[in-house]
Amino acid sequence: ALIILFLGIFFFFFFFFPSTIVTNQWFLPAVRGDIPPGCAAHGFVCDGTRILVFGGMVEYGRYSNDLYELQASRWLWKKVKPQAPSTGSPPCPRLGHSFSLYGNKCYLFGGLANESEDSNNNVPRYLNDFYELELQHGSGVVGWSIPVTKGILPSPRESHTAIVYCRKDLGSPKMYIFGGMCGCRLNDLWELDIETMTWSRPETKGTVPLPRSLHTANVIGNKMYVFGGWVPQSAGGDISAHDGEWKCTGSFSYLNLDTTEWIGLISDCQEDKSNLLPGPRAGHCAVAVGTRLYIWSGRDGYRKAWNNQVCCKDLWYLDTEKPPAPSQVQLIRATTNSFQVKWDEVPTVEGYLLQLHADSPVPSVAGIPGTGVPETSVLSSQGSSQMTLRPQTSANVGELHDLDKRTVNPDASVSSTVSSTQTMVTQQAVKTESSSTNGAVVKDETSLTTFNSKSEGLKCVSHTKTSQRQMAPVKPRDRQWYDVGIFKNNSAVVSQFYLLPEETLSISNKVMESADVPDYRLLKKQDLLPGTVYRFRVAAINGCGVGPFSKISEFKTCIPGFPGAPSTVKITKSVDCIHLSWEPPASPSGNILEYSAYLAIRSTQLQENPSQLVFMRIYCGLKTSCIVTAAQLSNAHVDYTSRPAIVFRISAKNERGYGPATQVRWLQGKLGIGMDPLNIKIGF
């Protein structure tokens, strides 16, 4: 029996995930072109912004061998007709096959065909044929081929899984086939060396998962995660040659692809009375986004009683490890007692922990203004409404990271006084240095795993078998980090920070080790002071805990009496030059005597210290606009700290001197030029 999975489910899940991560909402695009018919148990791969769908069952007993391509950037479907193999026939109509992408080729294996020409008289034939489909770059395909393989071919099967993994240090891609159905459920593992086209049966350690079909397998890092599927229903654990009864399972395991060792995370008989784990299911779909695994839908069935099956409509995700370090904190705007800062987003995280380290006040430094980046959406660190991360427990808790007392600041409106393309910075250049995590060094033999339901709050459950943790040495300076707070998005307005008790000067030294997290509501706050240098770092948070901290950035609050930074910077391009324009500072603190515009240029100093930009003044005058010639641009430095960009700074001067600068990163790329981070196109 086959579980009907409509094309739309797979289509939504695999491609629309960037939207669902942000909004948690499905949407139906207006597709056009050669729209394929609804089908089940088809092959599906995603290559950049295009999707390829092959085969499947279009109605009972009638299978397909058609190939469709969706250009998702235009929502355009096209029926593709690959060339036939030079030797042999093209793939026959089938369902339940595997269709795997590596490089510019798709690999098709196995499936189920109908031997009868009459669709009402279904005569099943299990397949173990193997095809290679070469793709054209961007769109279209070249054709099918039948590779000449060595070794023993896997036995015929359908509803199996196939993944491709390439070990970093060896660089030889391998395809792994696991399980499937061929009259009975299978749990054998096969390996294909794609470079030599050699099949083999790798020896595995650990407890092999039960035989299954219609399960999912996904690669994250060096692990293949196997979830769900149909497993035989038998007394005493005996597996018959032709299992006549089966059930859905919610068991969950992974295979370490470097050591070929199986590790069980959720057993088939494990109880989940609190419904904190995905229920048993088969025919579901799963996709990895970064280090997070999402599981959607499927059917929950028992034996052959179809009337007892329930179609699931739930979405779960699993955090497999702590998130990576974000980029350095970047400055958007500085005032006498606040900073507006941002950092690059980290995919699939619940929030960010922002910390600062305070120096004593330092005197003003005149000269070229300091660095920063343009604005993104702003979060107020003092918003009245707050969202709490709620921990959940599980039947297989290894350790629980308690984030219940940590608050996340929700979205706030963008400041009306700051342009979406501006950056206001202090006169001091940003200094950077490496920052350790100041926390635990984790050596985890079984992976950190956390199942979360999208319909609920954060579930902070980590399942570990053996964890060895060592505290890194803490330098005296590291003990002076203070929490600004936890933020939902990747920007914040900072005007205060929390003063922690003497015995817990920084939770960063404990947050990765224990649940002893302070309640911010009980802590005193300290205002930022004028003319003071503050160091910032940020770490991302997911269900497995707090990840490593970013590199350190250093900014200085403004000194009263100096003008603010120019705003609303605009860049337009003509044939042989570009035009810069801006608005005067909102707070001039007197009369503006002149403006200066600077361009970051190439220099030997940059090679020695890439984080220290070198600027050349390209304009000085009273006008709020200037021309940048092609000759000046030819000497520009292209900054690669995030997306490639040319960097400008603009500052205003009054009777006291120059104030902070607005910095603009002018994006350079194949798709055109824009203003970071909103990618506002500048016309050619």
XYZ file of C-alpha atoms in Angstrom:
684
model
C 0.000 0.000 0.000
C 1.175 3.502 -0.819
C 0.700 6.713 1.094
C -0.591 9.417 -1.209
C 1.508 12.546 -0.928
C 0.358 15.245 -3.274
C 2.909 17.216 -5.172
C 1.798 20.404 -3.465
C 2.936 19.189 -0.045
C 6.444 18.502 -1.229
C 6.499 21.657 -3.307
C 5.441 23.923 -0.459
C 7.720 22.314 2.051
C 10.925 22.271 0.093
C 10.829 25.628 -1.584
C 8.736 27.935 0.555
C 10.665 27.323 3.697
C 12.412 30.703 3.705
C 8.964 32.256 4.047
C 7.613 29.803 6.591
C 10.647 30.325 8.817
C 9.828 34.018 9.018
C 6.017 34.047 9.010
C 4.973 30.454 9.809
C 2.435 30.714 7.000
C 1.908 28.585 3.909
C 1.100 30.350 0.661
C 0.031 29.272 -2.799
C 1.930 30.973 -5.658
C 0.367 31.704 -9.027
C 2.297 29.198 -11.123
C 2.061 29.034 -14.897
C 3.390 27.010 -17.804
C 3.299 23.208 -18.119
C 1.780 22.565 -14.703
C 2.201 18.862 -13.860
C -0.738 16.767 -12.670
C -0.966 15.915 -8.990
C 1.071 12.818 -8.232
C 2.321 10.680 -5.368
C 5.611 9.001 -4.473
C 7.549 10.995 -7.077
C 11.204 12.022 -7.116
C 11.994 15.573 -6.092
C 15.201 17.645 -5.964
C 15.904 21.341 -5.429
C 18.818 22.891 -7.333
C 19.198 26.535 -6.394
C 15.979 28.263 -7.424
C 14.713 25.453 -9.629
C 12.885 22.265 -8.691
C 12.907 19.007 -10.654
C 10.114 16.453 -10.281
C 10.301 12.997 -11.870
C 7.801 10.150 -12.108
C 5.207 9.189 -9.509
C 1.676 7.830 -9.521
C -0.863 10.093 -11.203
C -3.764 7.714 -10.520
C -4.121 4.175 -9.226
C -2.140 1.782 -11.416
C -0.938 4.546 -13.762
C 2.600 5.699 -13.218
C 4.639 8.436 -14.871
C 8.158 8.885 -16.213
C 7.726 12.559 -17.047
C 10.240 15.161 -15.887
C 9.130 18.667 -14.912
C 11.173 21.719 -13.992
C 9.929 24.679 -11.954
C 11.809 27.962 -12.175
C 10.750 29.224 -8.770
C 12.084 32.743 -9.354
C 9.385 33.110 -12.029
C 6.920 30.406 -10.873
C 7.205 28.881 -14.333
C 6.697 25.129 -14.911
C 8.221 23.447 -17.945
C 7.992 19.838 -19.100
C 11.527 18.722 -19.883
C 12.448 16.032 -22.403
C 15.917 14.621 -21.655
C 17.896 12.763 -24.297
C 17.671 8.981 -24.076
C 20.734 7.027 -22.955
C 23.249 6.162 -25.667
C 22.836 2.529 -24.637
C 19.634 1.136 -23.201
C 16.184 2.592 -22.665
C 15.179 5.641 -20.616
C 13.646 5.077 -17.169
C 10.251 3.395 -17.292
C 7.214 4.889 -15.490
C 7.540 4.293 -11.756
C 6.804 5.421 -8.234
C 8.586 5.130 -4.881
C 12.029 5.654 -6.436
C 14.848 7.784 -5.060
C 16.036 10.889 -6.918
C 19.190 12.482 -5.476
C 21.167 15.564 -6.528
C 24.930 15.971 -6.383
C 26.707 18.650 -8.375
C 25.122 18.916 -11.807
C 23.721 15.377 -11.831
C 20.683 13.596 -10.442
C 20.829 9.911 -9.552
C 17.727 7.754 -9.985
C 17.483 4.360 -8.306
C 14.796 1.701 -8.056
C 11.093 2.149 -7.548
C 7.947 0.222 -8.430
C 6.620 -0.302 -11.977
C 3.369 -1.766 -13.297
C 3.998 -4.730 -15.578
C 0.449 -4.616 -16.913
C -0.612 -2.257 -19.674
C -4.034 -2.127 -18.019
C -3.891 0.352 -15.147
C -6.802 -1.440 -13.468
C -4.817 -4.682 -13.444
C -1.788 -3.693 -11.401
C 1.105 -6.180 -11.649
C 3.863 -4.732 -9.459
C 7.533 -5.079 -10.406
C 10.246 -3.889 -8.038
C 13.183 -2.154 -9.720
C 16.881 -1.772 -8.987
C 17.979 0.024 -12.141
C 20.294 3.017 -11.834
C 20.323 6.155 -14.005
C 22.252 9.408 -14.111
C 20.626 12.644 -15.328
C 22.968 15.463 -16.351
C 21.627 18.979 -15.765
C 22.320 22.172 -17.652
C 23.387 25.165 -15.617
C 20.433 27.238 -14.457
C 17.739 25.578 -16.544
C 17.171 22.486 -18.642
C 18.780 19.075 -18.737
C 21.171 17.256 -21.065
C 19.964 13.679 -20.865
C 19.911 10.279 -19.210
C 22.803 7.863 -19.048
C 23.246 4.406 -17.539
C 26.528 4.371 -15.595
C 28.648 1.236 -15.650
C 28.943 0.215 -12.005
C 31.123 -2.250 -10.133
C 30.221 -4.476 -7.219
C 26.886 -6.044 -6.339
C 23.843 -3.884 -7.072
C 21.318 -3.377 -4.237
C 18.267 -5.608 -4.404
C 15.112 -4.224 -6.077
C 13.009 -1.964 -3.837
C 10.697 1.022 -3.585
C 9.882 3.609 -0.888
C 13.524 3.599 0.237
C 15.711 6.623 0.897
C 18.918 7.800 -0.774
C 21.243 10.591 0.347
C 24.620 11.865 -0.879
C 27.432 12.682 1.552
C 30.941 13.934 0.867
C 33.416 13.714 3.717
C 35.373 16.949 3.983
C 38.846 15.509 4.430
C 38.514 12.839 1.730
C 36.335 14.596 -0.826
C 34.907 11.417 -2.369
C 31.097 11.666 -2.642
C 29.103 8.631 -1.545
C 25.432 7.803 -2.053
C 23.752 5.800 0.721
C 20.549 3.811 0.197
C 18.656 2.610 3.239
C 15.582 0.435 3.703
C 12.581 0.259 1.440
C 10.050 -2.354 0.411
C 10.321 -5.483 -1.718
C 7.534 -7.775 -0.532
C 8.852 -7.134 2.980
C 10.403 -4.141 4.722
C 14.189 -3.769 4.482
C 16.832 -2.245 6.744
C 19.971 -2.882 4.710
C 22.468 -0.104 3.963
C 24.205 0.286 0.597
C 26.992 2.641 -0.437
C 27.878 3.873 -3.918
C 31.210 5.618 -4.510
C 30.135 8.158 -7.125
C 33.675 8.731 -8.419
C 34.448 5.044 -9.045
C 30.813 3.937 -9.420
C 31.391 1.024 -7.037
C 28.612 -0.494 -4.912
C 29.369 -1.962 -1.482
C 27.701 -2.970 1.795
C 29.408 -1.027 4.599
C 29.728 -2.736 7.971
C 27.887 -0.811 10.662
C 28.066 -0.641 14.439
C 25.297 -0.032 16.921
C 21.653 -1.063 16.735
C 20.303 -0.976 13.192
C 16.820 0.593 12.948
C 13.876 -1.720 12.287
C 13.150 -2.560 8.643
C 11.011 0.206 7.173
C 9.632 1.929 4.118
C 8.172 5.381 3.439
C 10.538 6.864 6.017
C 12.759 9.924 5.542
C 16.540 10.302 5.621
C 18.347 13.662 5.741
C 21.998 14.621 6.045
C 23.083 17.272 8.557
C 26.831 17.500 9.008
C 28.203 13.961 9.004
C 24.985 12.307 10.192
C 22.081 10.730 8.314
C 18.890 11.180 10.357
C 16.210 8.526 9.777
C 12.684 9.153 11.043
C 9.368 7.309 10.904
C 8.004 5.001 8.224
C 6.178 1.666 8.098
C 7.722 -1.106 10.191
C 6.590 -4.740 10.467
C 3.992 -5.545 13.112
C 5.109 -8.848 14.592
C 5.002 -10.604 17.934
C 8.237 -11.045 19.808
C 10.128 -8.867 17.368
C 10.354 -11.594 14.694
C 10.500 -10.264 11.138
C 8.822 -12.449 8.559
C 10.050 -12.780 5.002
C 6.812 -11.261 3.732
C 5.384 -9.132 6.484
C 1.628 -9.012 6.110
C 1.003 -6.560 8.921
C 2.745 -3.324 9.664
C 2.427 -0.157 11.685
C 3.683 3.410 11.607
C 6.629 4.292 13.818
C 7.888 7.468 15.428
C 11.358 6.042 16.044
C 14.299 8.272 15.286
C 17.938 7.336 14.717
C 21.000 8.609 12.970
C 23.960 7.023 11.226
C 27.366 8.610 11.704
C 28.559 8.522 8.114
C 32.225 8.787 9.095
C 32.182 5.876 11.553
C 29.111 4.019 10.154
C 27.699 3.708 13.669
C 23.954 3.757 14.311
C 22.709 5.768 17.300
C 19.097 5.465 18.461
C 17.509 8.666 19.752
C 13.826 7.751 20.043
C 12.919 4.073 20.240
C 9.878 2.506 18.643
C 8.371 1.600 22.021
C 9.084 4.901 23.754
C 5.981 6.439 25.283
C 5.129 10.090 24.762
C 2.086 10.739 26.935
C 2.629 14.498 26.876
C 2.680 14.684 23.055
C 6.052 16.408 23.042
C 7.428 14.339 20.172
C 6.198 13.820 16.600
C 3.702 10.979 16.508
C 4.201 7.792 14.484
C 3.853 8.448 10.755
C 4.829 7.304 7.281
C 4.900 9.005 3.908
C 5.808 12.298 5.544
C 8.427 14.696 4.206
C 11.481 16.170 5.884
C 14.017 18.833 4.931
C 17.199 20.138 6.541
C 17.649 23.904 6.813
C 21.100 24.547 8.208
C 21.409 22.351 11.294
C 17.650 22.160 11.824
C 15.457 19.323 10.561
C 11.809 20.048 9.699
C 9.191 17.279 9.518
C 5.802 17.803 7.904
C 2.611 15.769 7.647
C 2.413 12.067 6.764
C -0.127 9.429 7.760
C -0.510 7.586 11.009
C -1.774 4.073 10.275
C -1.910 0.635 11.847
C -1.646 -2.576 9.854
C -3.811 -2.560 6.716
C -6.802 -0.825 8.235
C -6.886 2.241 6.004
C -10.035 3.507 7.681
C -8.029 3.833 10.919
C -5.379 6.063 9.384
C -5.200 9.755 10.155
C -3.525 12.304 7.923
C -1.193 14.431 10.026
C -1.232 18.185 9.651
C 1.559 19.156 12.003
C 4.972 20.701 11.454
C 7.887 19.838 13.747
C 11.503 20.814 13.820
C 14.592 19.372 15.410
C 17.659 21.376 16.445
C 20.643 19.066 16.096
C 23.341 21.350 17.524
C 23.935 24.803 18.918
C 23.920 27.601 16.337
C 27.148 29.032 14.891
C 28.555 32.399 15.920
C 26.876 35.407 14.288
C 28.838 38.074 12.465
C 30.355 40.953 14.386
C 27.994 43.503 15.859
C 27.810 46.443 13.440
C 26.934 50.014 14.260
C 23.999 51.789 12.658
C 23.800 54.909 14.793
C 25.459 56.373 17.863
C 24.159 59.122 20.146
C 25.460 60.477 23.418
C 23.728 57.711 25.394
C 22.685 54.957 22.973
C 23.707 52.734 20.071
C 21.635 51.316 17.286
C 23.320 48.065 16.248
C 22.752 45.064 13.998
C 24.392 41.795 12.996
C 23.839 39.285 10.221
C 20.996 36.829 10.718
C 21.728 33.220 11.650
C 19.229 30.787 10.077
C 16.786 28.852 12.257
C 17.436 30.444 15.636
C 15.034 31.538 18.393
C 16.858 34.704 19.427
C 20.175 36.396 20.154
C 22.003 37.155 23.399
C 23.683 40.571 23.170
C 26.381 41.540 25.664
C 28.632 44.549 26.220
C 31.825 45.347 28.072
C 32.244 48.904 29.357
C 35.442 50.963 29.458
C 35.907 54.193 31.387
C 35.132 57.391 29.423
C 37.746 58.365 26.863
C 38.399 61.811 25.336
C 37.095 62.778 21.927
C 39.214 61.974 18.912
C 38.906 64.288 15.935
C 39.416 63.146 12.374
C 37.832 60.668 10.026
C 34.673 59.106 11.476
C 34.419 55.466 12.444
C 32.739 52.487 10.868
C 29.335 50.898 10.763
C 26.774 49.449 8.358
C 23.375 50.542 7.047
C 20.224 50.058 8.984
C 17.902 47.122 9.072
C 14.689 46.886 11.119
C 15.144 48.171 14.656
C 14.358 46.442 17.942
C 13.879 48.503 21.047
C 15.686 47.115 24.056
C 13.063 48.779 26.203
C 9.853 47.619 24.577
C 6.913 47.264 26.928
C 5.707 43.945 25.521
C 7.897 40.878 25.808
C 7.785 37.295 24.651
C 8.998 34.513 26.913
C 10.773 31.405 25.651
C 8.998 28.466 27.277
C 10.980 25.288 27.849
C 9.323 21.915 27.319
C 10.350 18.536 28.616
C 10.635 15.225 26.833
C 10.612 11.546 27.602
C 14.291 11.324 26.669
C 15.724 14.387 28.327
C 19.487 14.391 28.564
C 19.673 17.934 29.830
C 17.299 20.880 29.922
C 18.381 24.395 29.088
C 16.001 26.581 31.075
C 15.277 29.740 29.126
C 12.032 30.486 30.936
C 13.435 33.568 32.647
C 15.076 34.953 29.542
C 12.909 37.461 27.721
C 12.908 38.187 24.034
C 12.167 41.666 22.808
C 9.579 41.585 20.017
C 9.654 43.639 16.855
C 9.358 47.378 17.219
C 8.702 49.950 14.538
C 11.600 51.406 12.626
C 12.777 54.721 13.983
C 11.318 57.533 11.934
C 14.470 59.608 12.339
C 16.787 57.109 10.725
C 16.798 56.380 7.006
C 16.681 52.784 5.839
C 19.982 53.296 4.006
C 21.960 55.222 6.602
C 24.585 54.387 9.157
C 25.568 56.704 11.976
C 28.823 55.970 13.698
C 31.213 57.454 16.204
C 34.504 59.047 15.285
C 36.503 56.064 16.490
C 37.137 53.285 13.992
C 35.693 49.914 14.921
C 38.260 47.639 16.524
C 37.876 43.888 16.268
C 39.356 40.985 18.105
C 38.636 37.308 18.444
C 36.310 36.243 21.215
C 36.127 32.823 22.768
C 32.790 31.386 23.737
C 33.709 31.749 27.406
C 31.645 28.657 27.939
C 31.716 24.922 27.601
C 33.687 23.030 25.034
C 31.304 20.272 24.003
C 32.416 16.881 22.783
C 29.182 15.138 21.972
C 29.200 11.561 20.775
C 25.494 11.408 19.985
C 24.450 14.895 18.900
C 22.286 17.436 20.627
C 18.700 17.014 19.500
C 15.598 19.006 20.234
C 12.151 18.437 18.772
C 9.968 21.509 18.537
C 6.447 21.960 17.288
C 5.930 25.149 15.280
C 2.593 25.641 16.959
C 4.141 25.857 20.423
C 6.823 27.830 22.228
C 10.503 27.008 22.302
C 11.234 23.487 23.472
C 14.654 23.506 25.033
C 15.284 19.767 25.279
C 18.665 18.288 24.455
C 19.150 14.556 24.123
C 22.695 13.392 24.687
C 24.130 9.990 25.446
C 27.651 10.978 26.438
C 28.793 14.568 26.770
C 32.179 15.654 28.005
C 32.340 19.323 28.883
C 35.315 21.378 29.864
C 35.190 24.960 30.965
C 37.517 27.238 29.028
C 39.855 29.405 31.152
C 38.208 32.713 31.985
C 40.352 35.808 31.693
C 39.752 38.656 34.151
C 38.552 40.857 31.301
C 36.030 38.230 30.214
C 34.317 38.455 33.582
C 33.187 42.006 32.849
C 30.627 41.188 30.188
C 27.087 42.358 30.919
C 23.817 41.349 29.298
C 21.981 43.861 27.152
C 19.191 41.322 26.702
C 17.853 38.651 24.382
C 16.449 39.854 21.068
C 14.173 38.082 18.635
C 15.640 39.716 15.525
C 19.116 40.799 14.498
C 19.079 44.446 15.573
C 18.674 46.427 18.759
C 18.693 49.906 20.272
C 20.998 49.827 23.281
C 20.710 52.503 25.959
C 21.069 50.334 29.086
C 22.542 47.048 30.256
C 21.928 44.792 33.237
C 24.136 44.816 36.313
C 24.626 41.280 37.541
C 25.462 40.245 41.095
C 29.174 40.066 41.877
C 29.143 36.271 42.052
C 27.669 36.048 38.528
C 29.342 38.888 36.657
C 28.522 37.289 33.328
C 25.978 34.636 32.560
C 27.989 33.813 29.476
C 30.279 31.771 31.714
C 27.325 29.701 32.920
C 24.685 29.756 30.231
C 26.157 26.815 28.360
C 26.550 24.779 31.523
C 23.517 25.232 33.711
C 19.992 26.508 33.963
C 20.995 29.093 36.566
C 19.894 32.085 34.531
C 19.144 35.405 36.233
C 15.712 36.946 36.117
C 16.232 40.241 34.317
C 13.218 41.726 36.072
C 15.111 41.568 39.363
C 18.326 43.142 38.081
C 19.371 46.790 38.128
C 20.003 48.626 34.874
C 22.914 50.896 33.996
C 22.550 53.720 31.458
C 25.163 54.229 28.757
C 27.405 57.248 29.319
C 28.554 59.908 26.797
C 32.056 59.657 25.380
C 32.501 56.065 26.528
C 33.908 53.087 24.638
C 31.788 49.915 24.741
C 32.673 46.509 23.345
C 29.902 44.288 21.966
C 29.480 40.614 21.179
C 26.450 38.508 20.281
C 25.528 34.803 20.357
C 22.630 32.972 18.723
C 20.165 30.776 20.650
C 18.220 27.712 19.548
C 16.664 24.739 21.318
C 20.096 23.277 22.104
C 21.260 26.394 23.939
C 23.487 29.396 23.376
C 26.097 29.116 20.630
C 29.557 30.675 20.512
C 29.937 34.436 20.643
C 30.859 36.600 17.675
C 34.076 38.519 17.312
C 34.184 41.675 19.390
C 33.295 45.127 18.037
C 34.068 48.402 19.751
C 32.062 51.643 19.543
C 32.061 54.972 21.358
C 29.080 57.070 22.383
C 29.061 60.638 21.129
C 30.213 63.671 23.088
C 27.565 66.432 23.544
C 27.882 69.490 21.300
C 29.037 67.749 18.127
C 26.670 67.432 15.147
C 24.765 64.270 14.429
C 25.317 62.115 11.365
C 23.847 62.964 7.948
C 20.844 60.882 6.958
C 18.868 59.583 3.960
C 21.902 58.814 1.820
C 21.101 58.123 -1.828
C 23.332 56.801 -4.612
C 22.554 57.004 -8.325
C 24.797 55.838 -11.144
C 25.383 57.457 -14.490
C 27.602 56.416 -17.389
C 30.949 57.613 -16.013
C 30.310 58.531 -12.366
C 27.975 58.165 -9.407
C 26.048 60.821 -7.511
C 25.939 60.899 -3.693
C 23.315 62.927 -1.833
C 22.203 63.153 1.799
C 20.079 65.092 4.253
C 21.514 67.330 7.031
C 21.788 65.893 10.560
C 18.594 65.883 12.596
C 20.564 67.376 15.504
C 23.197 69.787 14.129
C 24.011 71.258 17.616
C 24.763 74.591 15.945
C 25.598 75.672 12.409
C 26.898 73.117 9.923
C 30.136 74.527 8.492
C 30.919 71.775 5.991
C 30.437 68.126 5.004
C 33.098 65.591 4.134
C 32.621 62.428 2.084
C 35.139 59.571 2.138
C 35.759 56.490 0.012
C 37.420 53.313 1.294
C 40.450 52.646 -0.918
C 42.906 49.826 -1.510
C 46.150 49.986 0.459
C 48.944 47.802 1.820
C 47.667 48.596 5.322
C 44.459 46.712 4.493
C 46.469 43.615 3.602
C 48.112 43.689 7.021
C 44.883 44.480 8.906
C 41.776 43.754 6.769
C 39.406 44.980 9.486
C 40.910 48.510 9.439
C 39.606 50.340 6.387
C 41.628 53.174 4.835
C 39.639 56.162 3.568
C 40.334 58.964 1.093
C 38.357 62.194 1.222
C 36.550 62.736 -2.069
C 34.496 65.812 -1.135
C 34.519 68.740 1.299
C 31.960 71.554 1.125
C 28.590 72.973 2.174
C 26.497 71.167 -0.433
C 24.596 68.010 0.543
C 25.666 66.152 -2.589
C 28.773 65.293 -4.564
C 30.033 63.498 -7.655
C 32.327 60.458 -7.423
C 34.310 60.063 -10.635
C 35.246 56.841 -12.379
C 38.898 57.552 -11.638
C 38.161 57.727 -7.902
C 36.074 54.548 -8.033
C 38.865 52.674 -9.810
C 40.891 52.880 -6.587
C 38.016 51.740 -4.347
C 38.393 48.869 -1.911
C 35.718 46.161 -2.186
C 34.688 45.083 1.299
C 33.864 41.364 1.662
C 32.923 41.267 5.355
C 29.407 40.296 4.280
C 28.295 40.916 0.701
C 30.821 42.588 -1.650
C 30.430 46.366 -1.398
C 32.184 49.712 -1.856
C 32.136 51.746 1.359
C 31.417 55.483 1.690
C 31.303 57.679 4.795
C 29.728 61.099 5.140
C 30.060 63.379 8.184
C 29.094 66.910 9.187
C 31.166 69.596 10.977
C 30.029 72.397 13.293
C 31.912 74.820 15.548
C 32.994 71.936 17.823
C 34.291 69.761 14.974
C 33.220 66.680 13.052
C 30.493 64.470 14.414
C 29.772 60.783 13.763
C 29.560 59.528 10.200
C 26.945 57.842 8.111
C 28.416 54.812 6.364
C 26.924 53.271 3.242
C 27.903 49.938 1.702
C 27.224 50.096 -2.051
C 26.595 46.490 -3.050
C 28.543 45.036 -5.964
C 27.146 41.864 -7.513
C 25.971 39.965 -10.555
C 22.366 41.057 -10.071
C 23.180 44.755 -9.970
C 24.007 47.278 -7.312
C 22.105 48.090 -4.175
C 22.274 49.571 -0.719
C 23.065 47.061 2.013
C 21.189 45.554 3.723
C 17.919 46.200 1.911
C 19.342 45.611 -1.581
C 17.675 48.731 -2.986
C 18.581 48.729 -6.664
C 20.510 51.663 -8.059
C 19.626 52.258 -11.684
C 22.043 51.717 -14.544
